[in-house]
Tab-separated table of C-alpha atoms and ligand atoms in Angstrom:
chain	number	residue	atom	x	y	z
A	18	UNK	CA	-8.073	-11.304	-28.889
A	19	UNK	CA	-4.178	-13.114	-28.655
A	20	UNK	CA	-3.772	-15.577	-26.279
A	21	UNK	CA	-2.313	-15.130	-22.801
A	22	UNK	CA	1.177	-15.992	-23.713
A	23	UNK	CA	1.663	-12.864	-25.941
A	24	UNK	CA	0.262	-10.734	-23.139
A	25	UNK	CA	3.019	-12.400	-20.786
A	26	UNK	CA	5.515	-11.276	-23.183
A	27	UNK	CA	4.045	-7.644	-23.905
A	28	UNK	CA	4.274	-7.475	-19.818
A	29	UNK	CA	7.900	-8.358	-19.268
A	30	UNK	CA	8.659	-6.301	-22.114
A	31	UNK	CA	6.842	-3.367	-21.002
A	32	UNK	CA	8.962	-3.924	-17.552
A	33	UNK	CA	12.119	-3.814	-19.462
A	34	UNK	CA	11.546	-0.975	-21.530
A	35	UNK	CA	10.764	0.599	-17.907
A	36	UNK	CA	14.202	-0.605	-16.778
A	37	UNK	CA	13.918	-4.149	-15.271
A	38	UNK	CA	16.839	-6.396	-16.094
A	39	UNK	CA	16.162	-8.028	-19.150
A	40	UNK	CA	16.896	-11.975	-18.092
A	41	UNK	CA	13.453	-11.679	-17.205
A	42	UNK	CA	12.790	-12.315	-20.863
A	43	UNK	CA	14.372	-15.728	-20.589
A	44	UNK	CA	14.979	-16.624	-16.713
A	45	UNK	CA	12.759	-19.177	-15.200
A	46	UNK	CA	11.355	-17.458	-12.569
A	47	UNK	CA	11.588	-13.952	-13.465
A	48	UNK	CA	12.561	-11.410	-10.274
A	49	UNK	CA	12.509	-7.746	-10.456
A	50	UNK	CA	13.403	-6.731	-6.797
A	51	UNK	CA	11.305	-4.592	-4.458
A	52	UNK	CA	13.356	-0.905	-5.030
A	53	UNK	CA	14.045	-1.382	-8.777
A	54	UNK	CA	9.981	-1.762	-9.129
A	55	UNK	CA	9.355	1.638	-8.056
A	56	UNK	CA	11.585	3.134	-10.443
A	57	UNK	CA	9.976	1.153	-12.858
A	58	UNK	CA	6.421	2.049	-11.960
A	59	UNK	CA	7.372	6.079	-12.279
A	60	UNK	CA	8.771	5.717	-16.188
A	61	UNK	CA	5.569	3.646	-16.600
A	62	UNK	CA	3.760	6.276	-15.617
A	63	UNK	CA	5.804	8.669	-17.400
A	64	UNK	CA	4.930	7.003	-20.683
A	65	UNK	CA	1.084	7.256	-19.922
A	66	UNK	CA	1.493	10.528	-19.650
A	67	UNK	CA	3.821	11.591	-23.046
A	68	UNK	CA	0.759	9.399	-24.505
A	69	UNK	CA	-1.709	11.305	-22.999
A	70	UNK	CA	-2.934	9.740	-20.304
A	71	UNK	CA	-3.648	11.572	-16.914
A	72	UNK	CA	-2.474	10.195	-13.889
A	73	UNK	CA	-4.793	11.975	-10.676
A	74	UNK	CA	-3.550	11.154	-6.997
A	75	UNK	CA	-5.233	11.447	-3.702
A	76	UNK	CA	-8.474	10.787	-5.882
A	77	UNK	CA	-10.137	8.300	-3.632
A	78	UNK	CA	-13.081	6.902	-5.548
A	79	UNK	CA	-15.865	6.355	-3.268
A	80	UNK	CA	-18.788	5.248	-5.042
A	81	UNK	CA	-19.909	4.544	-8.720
A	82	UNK	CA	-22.860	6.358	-10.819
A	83	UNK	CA	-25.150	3.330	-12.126
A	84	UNK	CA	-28.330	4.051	-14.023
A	85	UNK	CA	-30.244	1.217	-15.075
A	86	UNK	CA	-27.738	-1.668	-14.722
A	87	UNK	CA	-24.844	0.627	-16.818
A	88	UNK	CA	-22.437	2.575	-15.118
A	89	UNK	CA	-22.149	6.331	-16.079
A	90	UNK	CA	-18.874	7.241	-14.080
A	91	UNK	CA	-17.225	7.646	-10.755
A	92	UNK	CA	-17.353	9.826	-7.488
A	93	UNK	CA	-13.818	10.907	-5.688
A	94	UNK	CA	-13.588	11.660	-1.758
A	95	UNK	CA	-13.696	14.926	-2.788
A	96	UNK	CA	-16.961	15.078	-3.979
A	97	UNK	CA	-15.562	15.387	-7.799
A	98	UNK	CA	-17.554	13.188	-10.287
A	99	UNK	CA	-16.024	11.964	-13.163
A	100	UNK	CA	-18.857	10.691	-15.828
A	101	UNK	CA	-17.805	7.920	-18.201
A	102	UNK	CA	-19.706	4.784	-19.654
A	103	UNK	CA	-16.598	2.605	-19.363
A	104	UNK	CA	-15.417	2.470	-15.798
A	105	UNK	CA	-12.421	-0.428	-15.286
A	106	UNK	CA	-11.661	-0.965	-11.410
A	107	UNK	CA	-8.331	-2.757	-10.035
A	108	UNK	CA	-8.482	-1.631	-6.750
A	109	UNK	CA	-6.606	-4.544	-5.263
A	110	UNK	CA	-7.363	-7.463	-3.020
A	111	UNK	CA	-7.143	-4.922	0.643
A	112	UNK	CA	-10.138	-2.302	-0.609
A	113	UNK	CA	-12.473	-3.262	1.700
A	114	UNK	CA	-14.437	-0.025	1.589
A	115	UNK	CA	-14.387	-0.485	-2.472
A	116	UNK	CA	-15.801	-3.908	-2.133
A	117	UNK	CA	-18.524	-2.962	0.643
A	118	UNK	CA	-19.746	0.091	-1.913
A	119	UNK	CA	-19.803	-1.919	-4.897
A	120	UNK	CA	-22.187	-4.329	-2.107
A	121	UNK	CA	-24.124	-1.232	-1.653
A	122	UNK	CA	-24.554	-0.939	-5.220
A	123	UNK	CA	-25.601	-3.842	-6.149
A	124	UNK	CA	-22.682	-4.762	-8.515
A	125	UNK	CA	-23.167	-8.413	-8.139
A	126	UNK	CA	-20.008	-10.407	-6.193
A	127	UNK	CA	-19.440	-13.709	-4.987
A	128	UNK	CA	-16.794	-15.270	-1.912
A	129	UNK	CA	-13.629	-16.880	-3.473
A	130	UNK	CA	-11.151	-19.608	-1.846
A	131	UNK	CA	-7.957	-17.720	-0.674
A	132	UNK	CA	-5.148	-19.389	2.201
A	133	UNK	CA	-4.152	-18.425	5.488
A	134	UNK	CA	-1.024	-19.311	7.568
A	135	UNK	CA	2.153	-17.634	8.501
A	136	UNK	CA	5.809	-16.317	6.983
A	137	UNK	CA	8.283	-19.149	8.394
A	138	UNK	CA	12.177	-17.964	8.372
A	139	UNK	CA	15.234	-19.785	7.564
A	140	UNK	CA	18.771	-19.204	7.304
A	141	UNK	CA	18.966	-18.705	3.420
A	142	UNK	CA	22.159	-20.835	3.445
A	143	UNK	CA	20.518	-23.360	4.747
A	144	UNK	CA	18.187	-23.494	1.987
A	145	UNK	CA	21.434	-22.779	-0.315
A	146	UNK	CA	22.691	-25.566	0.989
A	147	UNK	CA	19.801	-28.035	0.417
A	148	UNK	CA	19.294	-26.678	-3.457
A	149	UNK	CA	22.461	-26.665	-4.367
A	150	UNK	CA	24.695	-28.622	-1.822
A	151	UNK	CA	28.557	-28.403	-2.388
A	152	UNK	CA	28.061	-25.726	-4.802
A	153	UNK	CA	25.969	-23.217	-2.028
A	154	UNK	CA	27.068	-19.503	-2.162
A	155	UNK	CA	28.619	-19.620	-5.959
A	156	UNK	CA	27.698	-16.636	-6.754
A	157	UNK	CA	26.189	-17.762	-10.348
A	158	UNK	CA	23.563	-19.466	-8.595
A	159	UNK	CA	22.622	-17.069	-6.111
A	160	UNK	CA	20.277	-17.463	-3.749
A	161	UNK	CA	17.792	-20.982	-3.394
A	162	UNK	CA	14.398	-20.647	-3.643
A	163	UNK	CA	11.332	-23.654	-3.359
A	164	UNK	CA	8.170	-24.392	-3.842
A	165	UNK	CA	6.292	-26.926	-1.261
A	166	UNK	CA	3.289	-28.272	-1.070
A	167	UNK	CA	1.600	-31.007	0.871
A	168	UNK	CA	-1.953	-32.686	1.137
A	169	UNK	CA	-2.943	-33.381	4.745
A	170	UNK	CA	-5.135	-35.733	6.666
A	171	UNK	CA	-7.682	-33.322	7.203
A	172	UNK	CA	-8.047	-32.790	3.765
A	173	UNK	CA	-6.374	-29.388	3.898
A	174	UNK	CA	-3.400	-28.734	1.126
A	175	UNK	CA	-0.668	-26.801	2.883
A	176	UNK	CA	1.715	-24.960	0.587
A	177	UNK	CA	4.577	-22.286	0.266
A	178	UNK	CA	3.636	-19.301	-1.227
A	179	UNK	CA	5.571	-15.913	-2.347
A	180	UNK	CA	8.656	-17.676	-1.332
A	181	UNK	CA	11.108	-14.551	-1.000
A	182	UNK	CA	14.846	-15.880	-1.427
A	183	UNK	CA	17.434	-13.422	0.831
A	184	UNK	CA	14.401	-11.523	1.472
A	185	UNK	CA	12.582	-10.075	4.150
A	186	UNK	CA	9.175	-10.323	6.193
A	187	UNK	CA	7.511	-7.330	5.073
A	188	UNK	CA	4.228	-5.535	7.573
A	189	UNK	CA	0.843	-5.429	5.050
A	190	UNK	CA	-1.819	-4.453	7.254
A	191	UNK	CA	-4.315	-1.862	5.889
A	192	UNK	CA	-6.384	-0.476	8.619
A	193	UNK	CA	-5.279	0.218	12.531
A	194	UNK	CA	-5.449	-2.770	14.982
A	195	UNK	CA	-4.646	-5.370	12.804
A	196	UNK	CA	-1.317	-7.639	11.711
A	197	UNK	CA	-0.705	-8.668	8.596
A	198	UNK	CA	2.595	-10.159	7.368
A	199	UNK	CA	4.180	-10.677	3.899
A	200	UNK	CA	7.231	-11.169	1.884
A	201	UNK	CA	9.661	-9.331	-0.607
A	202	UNK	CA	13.222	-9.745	-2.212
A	203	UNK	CA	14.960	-6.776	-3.183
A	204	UNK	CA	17.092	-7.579	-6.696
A	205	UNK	CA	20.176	-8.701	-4.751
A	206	UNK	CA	18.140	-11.077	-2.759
A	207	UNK	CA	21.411	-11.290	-0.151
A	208	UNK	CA	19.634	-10.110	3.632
A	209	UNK	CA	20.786	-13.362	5.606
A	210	UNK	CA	16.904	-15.090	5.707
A	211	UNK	CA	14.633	-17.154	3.377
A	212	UNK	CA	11.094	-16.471	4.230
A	213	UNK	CA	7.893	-17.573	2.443
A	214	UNK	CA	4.310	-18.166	3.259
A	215	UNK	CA	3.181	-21.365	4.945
A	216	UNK	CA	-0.211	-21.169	4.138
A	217	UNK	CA	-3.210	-23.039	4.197
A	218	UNK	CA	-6.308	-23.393	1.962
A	219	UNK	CA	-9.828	-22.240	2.653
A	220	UNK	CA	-13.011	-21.690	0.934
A	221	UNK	CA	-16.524	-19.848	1.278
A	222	UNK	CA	-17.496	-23.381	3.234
A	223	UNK	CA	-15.201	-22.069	6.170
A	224	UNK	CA	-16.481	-19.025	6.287
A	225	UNK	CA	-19.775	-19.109	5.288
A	226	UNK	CA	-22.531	-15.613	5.304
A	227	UNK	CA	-22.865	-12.876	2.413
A	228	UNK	CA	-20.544	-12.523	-0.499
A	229	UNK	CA	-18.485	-10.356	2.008
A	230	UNK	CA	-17.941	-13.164	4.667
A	231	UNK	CA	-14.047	-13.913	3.816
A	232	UNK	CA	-13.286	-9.960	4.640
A	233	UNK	CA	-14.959	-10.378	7.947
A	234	UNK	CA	-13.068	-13.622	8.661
A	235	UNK	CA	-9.232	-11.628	7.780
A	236	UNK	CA	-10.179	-9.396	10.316
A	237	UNK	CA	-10.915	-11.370	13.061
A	238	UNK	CA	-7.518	-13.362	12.106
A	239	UNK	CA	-5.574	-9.797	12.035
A	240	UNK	CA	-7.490	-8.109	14.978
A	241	UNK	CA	-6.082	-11.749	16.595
A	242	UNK	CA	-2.482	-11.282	15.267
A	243	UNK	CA	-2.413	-7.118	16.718
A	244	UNK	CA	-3.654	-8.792	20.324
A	245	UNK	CA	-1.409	-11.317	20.238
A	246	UNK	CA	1.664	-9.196	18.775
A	247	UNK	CA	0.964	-6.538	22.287
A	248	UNK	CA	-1.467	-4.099	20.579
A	249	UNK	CA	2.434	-2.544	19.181
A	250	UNK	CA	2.136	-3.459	15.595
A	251	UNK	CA	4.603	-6.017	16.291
A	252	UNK	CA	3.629	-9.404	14.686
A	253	UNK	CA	3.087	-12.384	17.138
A	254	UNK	CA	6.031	-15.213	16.023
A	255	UNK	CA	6.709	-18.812	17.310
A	256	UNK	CA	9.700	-21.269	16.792
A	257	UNK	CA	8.966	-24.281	15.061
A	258	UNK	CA	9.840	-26.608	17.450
A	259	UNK	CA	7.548	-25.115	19.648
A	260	UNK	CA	4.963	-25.019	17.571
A	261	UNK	CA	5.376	-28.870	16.836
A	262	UNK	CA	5.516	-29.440	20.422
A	263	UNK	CA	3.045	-27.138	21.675
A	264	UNK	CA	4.530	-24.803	23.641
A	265	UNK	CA	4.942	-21.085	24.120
A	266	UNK	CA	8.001	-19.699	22.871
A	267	UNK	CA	10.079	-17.032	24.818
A	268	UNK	CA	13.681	-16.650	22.801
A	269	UNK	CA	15.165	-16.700	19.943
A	270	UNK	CA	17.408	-19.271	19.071
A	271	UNK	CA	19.847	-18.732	15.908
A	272	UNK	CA	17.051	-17.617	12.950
A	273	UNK	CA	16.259	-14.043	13.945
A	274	UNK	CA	13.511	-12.850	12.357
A	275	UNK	CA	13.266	-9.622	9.733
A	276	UNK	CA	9.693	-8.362	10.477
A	277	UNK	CA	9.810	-4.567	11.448
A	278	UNK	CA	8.963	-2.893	13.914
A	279	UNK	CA	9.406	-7.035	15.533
A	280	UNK	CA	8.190	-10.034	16.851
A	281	UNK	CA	6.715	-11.228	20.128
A	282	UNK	CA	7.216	-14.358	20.617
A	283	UNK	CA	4.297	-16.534	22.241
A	284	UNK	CA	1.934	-19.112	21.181
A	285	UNK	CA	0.581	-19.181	17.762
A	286	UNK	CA	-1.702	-22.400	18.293
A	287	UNK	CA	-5.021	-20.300	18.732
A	288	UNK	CA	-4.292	-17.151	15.612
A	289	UNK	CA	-5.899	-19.953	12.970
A	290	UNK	CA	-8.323	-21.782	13.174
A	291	UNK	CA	-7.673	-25.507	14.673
A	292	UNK	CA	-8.099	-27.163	11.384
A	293	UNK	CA	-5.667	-24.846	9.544
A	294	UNK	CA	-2.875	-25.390	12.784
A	295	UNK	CA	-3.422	-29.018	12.697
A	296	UNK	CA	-2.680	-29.184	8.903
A	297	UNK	CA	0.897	-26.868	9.385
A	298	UNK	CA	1.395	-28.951	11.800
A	299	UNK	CA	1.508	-32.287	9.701
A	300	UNK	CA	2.697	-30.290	6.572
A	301	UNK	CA	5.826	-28.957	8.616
A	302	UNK	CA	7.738	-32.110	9.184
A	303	UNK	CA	6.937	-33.379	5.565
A	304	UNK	CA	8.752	-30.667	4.069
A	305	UNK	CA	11.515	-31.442	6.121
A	306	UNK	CA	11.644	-34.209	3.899
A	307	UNK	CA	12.365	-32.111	1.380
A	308	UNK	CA	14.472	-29.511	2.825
A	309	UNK	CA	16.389	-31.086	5.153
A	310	UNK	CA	16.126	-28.825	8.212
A	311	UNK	CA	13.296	-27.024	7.405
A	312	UNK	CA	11.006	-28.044	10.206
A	313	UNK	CA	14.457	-26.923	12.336
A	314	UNK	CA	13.720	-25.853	16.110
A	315	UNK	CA	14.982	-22.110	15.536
A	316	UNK	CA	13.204	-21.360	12.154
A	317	UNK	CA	10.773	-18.784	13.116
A	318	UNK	CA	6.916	-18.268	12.481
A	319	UNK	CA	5.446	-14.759	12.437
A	320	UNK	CA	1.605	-14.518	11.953
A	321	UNK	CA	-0.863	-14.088	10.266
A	322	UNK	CA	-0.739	-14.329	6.613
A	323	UNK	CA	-4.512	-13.656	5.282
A	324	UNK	CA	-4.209	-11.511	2.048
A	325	UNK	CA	-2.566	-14.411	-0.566
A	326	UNK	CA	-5.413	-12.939	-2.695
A	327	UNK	CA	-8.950	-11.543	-2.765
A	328	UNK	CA	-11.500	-13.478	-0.571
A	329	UNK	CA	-13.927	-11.757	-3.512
A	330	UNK	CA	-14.582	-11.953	-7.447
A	331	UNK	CA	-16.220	-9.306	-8.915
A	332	UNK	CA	-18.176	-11.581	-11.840
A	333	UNK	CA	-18.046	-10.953	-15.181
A	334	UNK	CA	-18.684	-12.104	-18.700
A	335	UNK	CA	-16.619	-13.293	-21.566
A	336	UNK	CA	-16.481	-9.500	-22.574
A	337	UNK	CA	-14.812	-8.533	-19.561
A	338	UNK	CA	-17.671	-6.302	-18.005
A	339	UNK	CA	-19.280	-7.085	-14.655
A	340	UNK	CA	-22.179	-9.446	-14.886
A	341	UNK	CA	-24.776	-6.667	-14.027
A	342	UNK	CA	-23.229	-3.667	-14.330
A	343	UNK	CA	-22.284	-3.250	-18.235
A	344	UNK	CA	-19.581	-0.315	-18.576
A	345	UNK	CA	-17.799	-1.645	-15.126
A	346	UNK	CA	-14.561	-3.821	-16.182
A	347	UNK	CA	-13.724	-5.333	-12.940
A	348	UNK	CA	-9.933	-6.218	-13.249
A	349	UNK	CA	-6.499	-7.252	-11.325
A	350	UNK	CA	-6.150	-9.272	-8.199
A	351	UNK	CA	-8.821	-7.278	-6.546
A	352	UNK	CA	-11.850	-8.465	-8.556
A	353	UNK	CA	-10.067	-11.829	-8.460
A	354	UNK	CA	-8.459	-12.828	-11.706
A	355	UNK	CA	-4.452	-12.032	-11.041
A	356	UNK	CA	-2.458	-13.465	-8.291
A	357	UNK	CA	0.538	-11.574	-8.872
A	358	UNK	CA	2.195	-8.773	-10.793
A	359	UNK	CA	2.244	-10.711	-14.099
A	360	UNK	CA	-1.093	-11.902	-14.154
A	361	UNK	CA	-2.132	-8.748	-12.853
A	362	UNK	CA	-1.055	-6.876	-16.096
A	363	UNK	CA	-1.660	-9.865	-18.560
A	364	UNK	CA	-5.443	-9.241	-17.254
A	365	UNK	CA	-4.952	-5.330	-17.542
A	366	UNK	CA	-4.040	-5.235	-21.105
A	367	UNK	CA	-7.473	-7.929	-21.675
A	368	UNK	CA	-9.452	-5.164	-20.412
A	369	UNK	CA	-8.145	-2.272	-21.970
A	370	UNK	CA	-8.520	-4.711	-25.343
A	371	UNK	CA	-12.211	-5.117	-24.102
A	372	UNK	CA	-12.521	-1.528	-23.232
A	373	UNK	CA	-11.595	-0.436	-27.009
A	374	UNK	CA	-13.011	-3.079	-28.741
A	375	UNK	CA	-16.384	-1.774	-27.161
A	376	UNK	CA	-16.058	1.927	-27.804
A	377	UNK	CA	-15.242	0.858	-31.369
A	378	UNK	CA	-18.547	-1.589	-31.333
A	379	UNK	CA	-20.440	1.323	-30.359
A	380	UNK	CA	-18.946	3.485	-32.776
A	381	UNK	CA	-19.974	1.858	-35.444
A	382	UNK	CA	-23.342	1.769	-34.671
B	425	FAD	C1	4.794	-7.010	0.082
B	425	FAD	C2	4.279	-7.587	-1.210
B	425	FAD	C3	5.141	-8.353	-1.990
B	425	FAD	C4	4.706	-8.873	-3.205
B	425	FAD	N1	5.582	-9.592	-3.952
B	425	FAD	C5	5.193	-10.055	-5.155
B	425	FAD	C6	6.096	-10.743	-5.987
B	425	FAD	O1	7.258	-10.966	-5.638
B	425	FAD	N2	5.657	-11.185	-7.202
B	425	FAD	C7	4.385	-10.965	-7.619
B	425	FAD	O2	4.038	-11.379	-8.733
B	425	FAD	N3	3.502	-10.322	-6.847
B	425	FAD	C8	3.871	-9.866	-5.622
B	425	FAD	N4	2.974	-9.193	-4.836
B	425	FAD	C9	1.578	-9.108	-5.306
B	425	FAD	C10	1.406	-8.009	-6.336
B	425	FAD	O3	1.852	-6.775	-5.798
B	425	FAD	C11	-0.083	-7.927	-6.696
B	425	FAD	O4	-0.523	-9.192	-7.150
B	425	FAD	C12	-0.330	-6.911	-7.813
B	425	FAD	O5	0.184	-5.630	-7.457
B	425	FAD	C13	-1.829	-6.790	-8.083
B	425	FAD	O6	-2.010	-5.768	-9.024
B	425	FAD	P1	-3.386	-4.980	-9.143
B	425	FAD	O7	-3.145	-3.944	-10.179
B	425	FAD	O8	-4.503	-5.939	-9.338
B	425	FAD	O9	-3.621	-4.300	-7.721
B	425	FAD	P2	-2.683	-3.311	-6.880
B	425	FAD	O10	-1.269	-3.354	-7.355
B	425	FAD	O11	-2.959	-3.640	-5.452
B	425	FAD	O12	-3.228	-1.865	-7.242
B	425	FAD	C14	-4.462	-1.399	-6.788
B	425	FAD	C15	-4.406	0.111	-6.754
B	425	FAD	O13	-5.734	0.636	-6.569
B	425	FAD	C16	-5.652	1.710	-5.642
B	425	FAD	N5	-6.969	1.860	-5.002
B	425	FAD	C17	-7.592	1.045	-4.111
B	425	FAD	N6	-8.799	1.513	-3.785
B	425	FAD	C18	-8.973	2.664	-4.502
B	425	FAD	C19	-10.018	3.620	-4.588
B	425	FAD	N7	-11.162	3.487	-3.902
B	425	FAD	N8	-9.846	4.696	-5.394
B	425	FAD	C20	-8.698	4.855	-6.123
B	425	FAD	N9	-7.666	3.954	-6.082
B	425	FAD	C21	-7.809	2.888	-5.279
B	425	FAD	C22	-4.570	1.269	-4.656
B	425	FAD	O14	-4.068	2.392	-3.956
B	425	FAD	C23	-3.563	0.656	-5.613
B	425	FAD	O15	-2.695	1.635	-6.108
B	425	FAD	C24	3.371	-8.658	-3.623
B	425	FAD	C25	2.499	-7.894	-2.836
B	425	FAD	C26	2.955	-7.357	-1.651
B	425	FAD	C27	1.998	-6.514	-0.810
C-alpha cells in the first residue's frame, strides 16, 4: 500500500476536481469554507454514482449480521437487510446508538483520550493585528489564524483547537437537552470574530467504567451546558475576565458572540470539571503572552466543547478489519483514526485499498 502522503494528495485532488480552490494543493493550511463543501460533497457523490456506486438515504443502519466472529451484512431502520461479507463503517464520532449496538454485538472497542473546554471569541482584527501588525487587513494576507498550546501545573495540556479565522461559533449537539458548541469558516473567512476551541485534555483515567464511559461523561457535560444555557438551546457563555476572576457575568462588553440561537451569560466555573477550569484558567493568561490581548476582559467563552473527536476506537488490525469481527472495516473519525476531513479520507481510501485487496485475496483462492 503507498504511504500516507500520496493519499493526502489523492484527497485534495479529489476536492479540486469536485470544485475546491486549487491553492489547497500548495497553501499551508489548506481551507475549503463551510458552503463551498457542500457543493463539493454533491459532485462527489455524483461521480460515485456515473461509476456505479449507489448512494441510499434515510437508510439508518441499526444493527450488523455477525455469524461466527465475520460479519455477513447490515440491517436499516426499516427493517431492510443488506447481506455483504465486507461491511466498512464511518459513522462519525456523535453515533452513539452505532457505538452502543456494535457494544451489543460484541465488536470489541476500547475508551480513547479526547479534550473538553469551550469556543473563546475575539475580535479577528485583533488577532490580525497580533499576526501581522502594521500590515493587518491587507487583503493578501487575509485573515490571522494560531495555534496555542500550553502545559499546566496540574499536568493538564491546554490547547487551541479548530481555530476558525472570521468564522463563526457553530451549535453541534446531536440529541435534545444537550449543548454542544463548535467552529467553522466559510471561504471568505470575513464575519467580524476569531473563535477556536480552548480545550483541555482527558483520558479513560478521568472517566473511568466500560469502553463506553467517555459517551456517558459528554453527556453529563452537555445535559450541564442545556441547564446552564436556560433549557433554550442557547449555549451558556462567560467573559474572560470573569472567568479569571471568578465571577458571574451579566453583559456583554465589545466581543459579541456568533453562537445561534445565543448566549446566556453566567458562570462557567462548574460546566467542567475543576481540574479542566483550573488548567484554562492558568493556560488563559499564558497565551496572552502570545497574543497580546487574548486573555482580554470582553473576549467571550461559550460552553461546552466535548466532541474534538471520538471518546471510542473501534480496534483493528494491520489489515484494516476490526479485531474480532473480520469483514467489519471500522473507519473515519468515528472508529477513531481521523481527526479531521483530511485524515478522514486519507483513512477512507486505506480501507477501500483493504477492502479490494481482500476480495481479490479471496478470489484467488
Ligand atoms: C461544525 C464543524 C466544523 C468542522 N470543521 C472542520 C474543519 O475546518 N477542518 C477539518 O478538517 N474538519 C472539520 N470538522 C471535522 C470533520 O467534519 C470530521 O473530522 C470529518 O467529517 C469526519 O469524517 P468521517 O467520514 O469520519 O465522519 P462524518 O463526516 O461524521 O460522516 C459520518 C456519516 O455517517 C452517517 N451515519 C451515522 N450513523 C449512521 C448509521 N447508523 N447509519 C447510516 N449512516 C450513519 C452520518 O449521518 C454521517 O453522514 C468539522 C466538524 C464540524 C461538526
Amino acid at each position: 500500500m503507498r504511504d500516507s502522503k500520496y493519499h493526502g494528495r489523492k484527497v485534495l485532488t479529489e476536492l479540486v476536481n469536485a470544485g475546491a480552490s486549487p491553492e489547497i494543493l500548495y497553501v499551508n493550511k489548506p481551507h475549503i469554507g463551510t458552503f463551498k463543501l457542500v457543493g463539493i460533497v454533491q459532485n462527489i457523490r455524483a461521480k460515485i454514482a456515473a461509476l456505479g456506486g449507489e448512494i441510499h438515504f434515510q437508510s439508518r443502519v441499526t444493527d450488523l449480521q455477525i455469524e461466527n466472529g465475520q460479519v455477513r451484512g447490515v440491517t436499516l431502520a426499516n427493517g431492510k437487510q443488506i447481506a455483504s461479507n465486507h461491511v466498512v463503517l464511518a459513522v462519525g464520532h456523535s453515533a452513539r446508538d452505532t457505538f452502543e449496538m456494535l457494544c451489543d454485538r460484541g465488536v470489541y472497542i476500547e475508551a480513547k483520550p479526547f479534550s473538553i473546554g469551550f469556543r473563546i471569541e475575539h475580535p479577528q482584527s485583533l488577532i490580525d493585528r497580533c499576526r501581522f501588525g502594521d500590515h493587518a487587513g491587507h487583503k493578501l494576507l487575509g485573515a490571522a489564524d494560531y495555534k496555542l498550546v500550553h502545559h499546566c501545573q496540574n499536568g493538564r495540556s491546554v490547547y487551541s483547537f479548530c481555530m476558525c479565522p472570521g468564522g463563526l461559533v457553530v451549535a453541534a449537539a446531536s440529541e435534545p437537552g444537550r449543548v454542544v458548541t463548535n467552529g467553522m469558516s466559510q471561504y471568505s473567512r470575513n464575519e467580524r470574530n476569531a473563535n477556536s476551541a480552548i480545550v483541555v485534555g482527558i483520558t479513560p483515567d478521568d472517566y473511568p467504567g466500560d469502553p463506553l464511559a467517555g459517551i456517558a461523561f459528554q453527556r453529563r457535560l452537555e445535559a450541564q451546558a442545556f441547564e446552564l444555557g436556560g433549557g433554550t438551546y442557547d449555549a451558556p457563555g462567560q467573559l474572560v475576565g470573569d472567568f479569571l476572576n471568578h465571577r458571574p457575568s451579566t453583559a456583554f462588553g465589545t466581543v459579541i458572540p456568533s453562537y445561534t440561537p445565543g448566549v446566556r451569560l453566567g458562570d462557567l466555573s462548574h460546566s467542567l470539571p475543576d481540574y479542566a477550569i483550573t488548567a484554562i484558567r492558568e493556560a488563559l493568561p499564558a497565551f496572552d503572552q502570545q497574543i497580546k490581548g487574548f486573555a482580554m476582559d470582553d473576549a467571550v467563552l461559550t460552553g461546552v466543547e466535548t466532541r474534538t473527536s471520538s471518546p471510542i476506537r473501534i480496534k483493528r488490525h494491520e489489515d484494516y478489519q476490526s479485531v474480532n469481527t473480520a469483514g467489519l472495516y471500522p473507519a473515519g473519525e468515528g472508529a477513531g483514526y481521523a481527526g479531521g476531513i483530511l485524515s478522514a479520507g486519507i483513512d477512507g481510501i486505506k480501507v477501500a485499498e483493504a477492502v479490494a485487496l481482500s476480495i481479490l485475496r479471496n478470489c484467488d483462492r
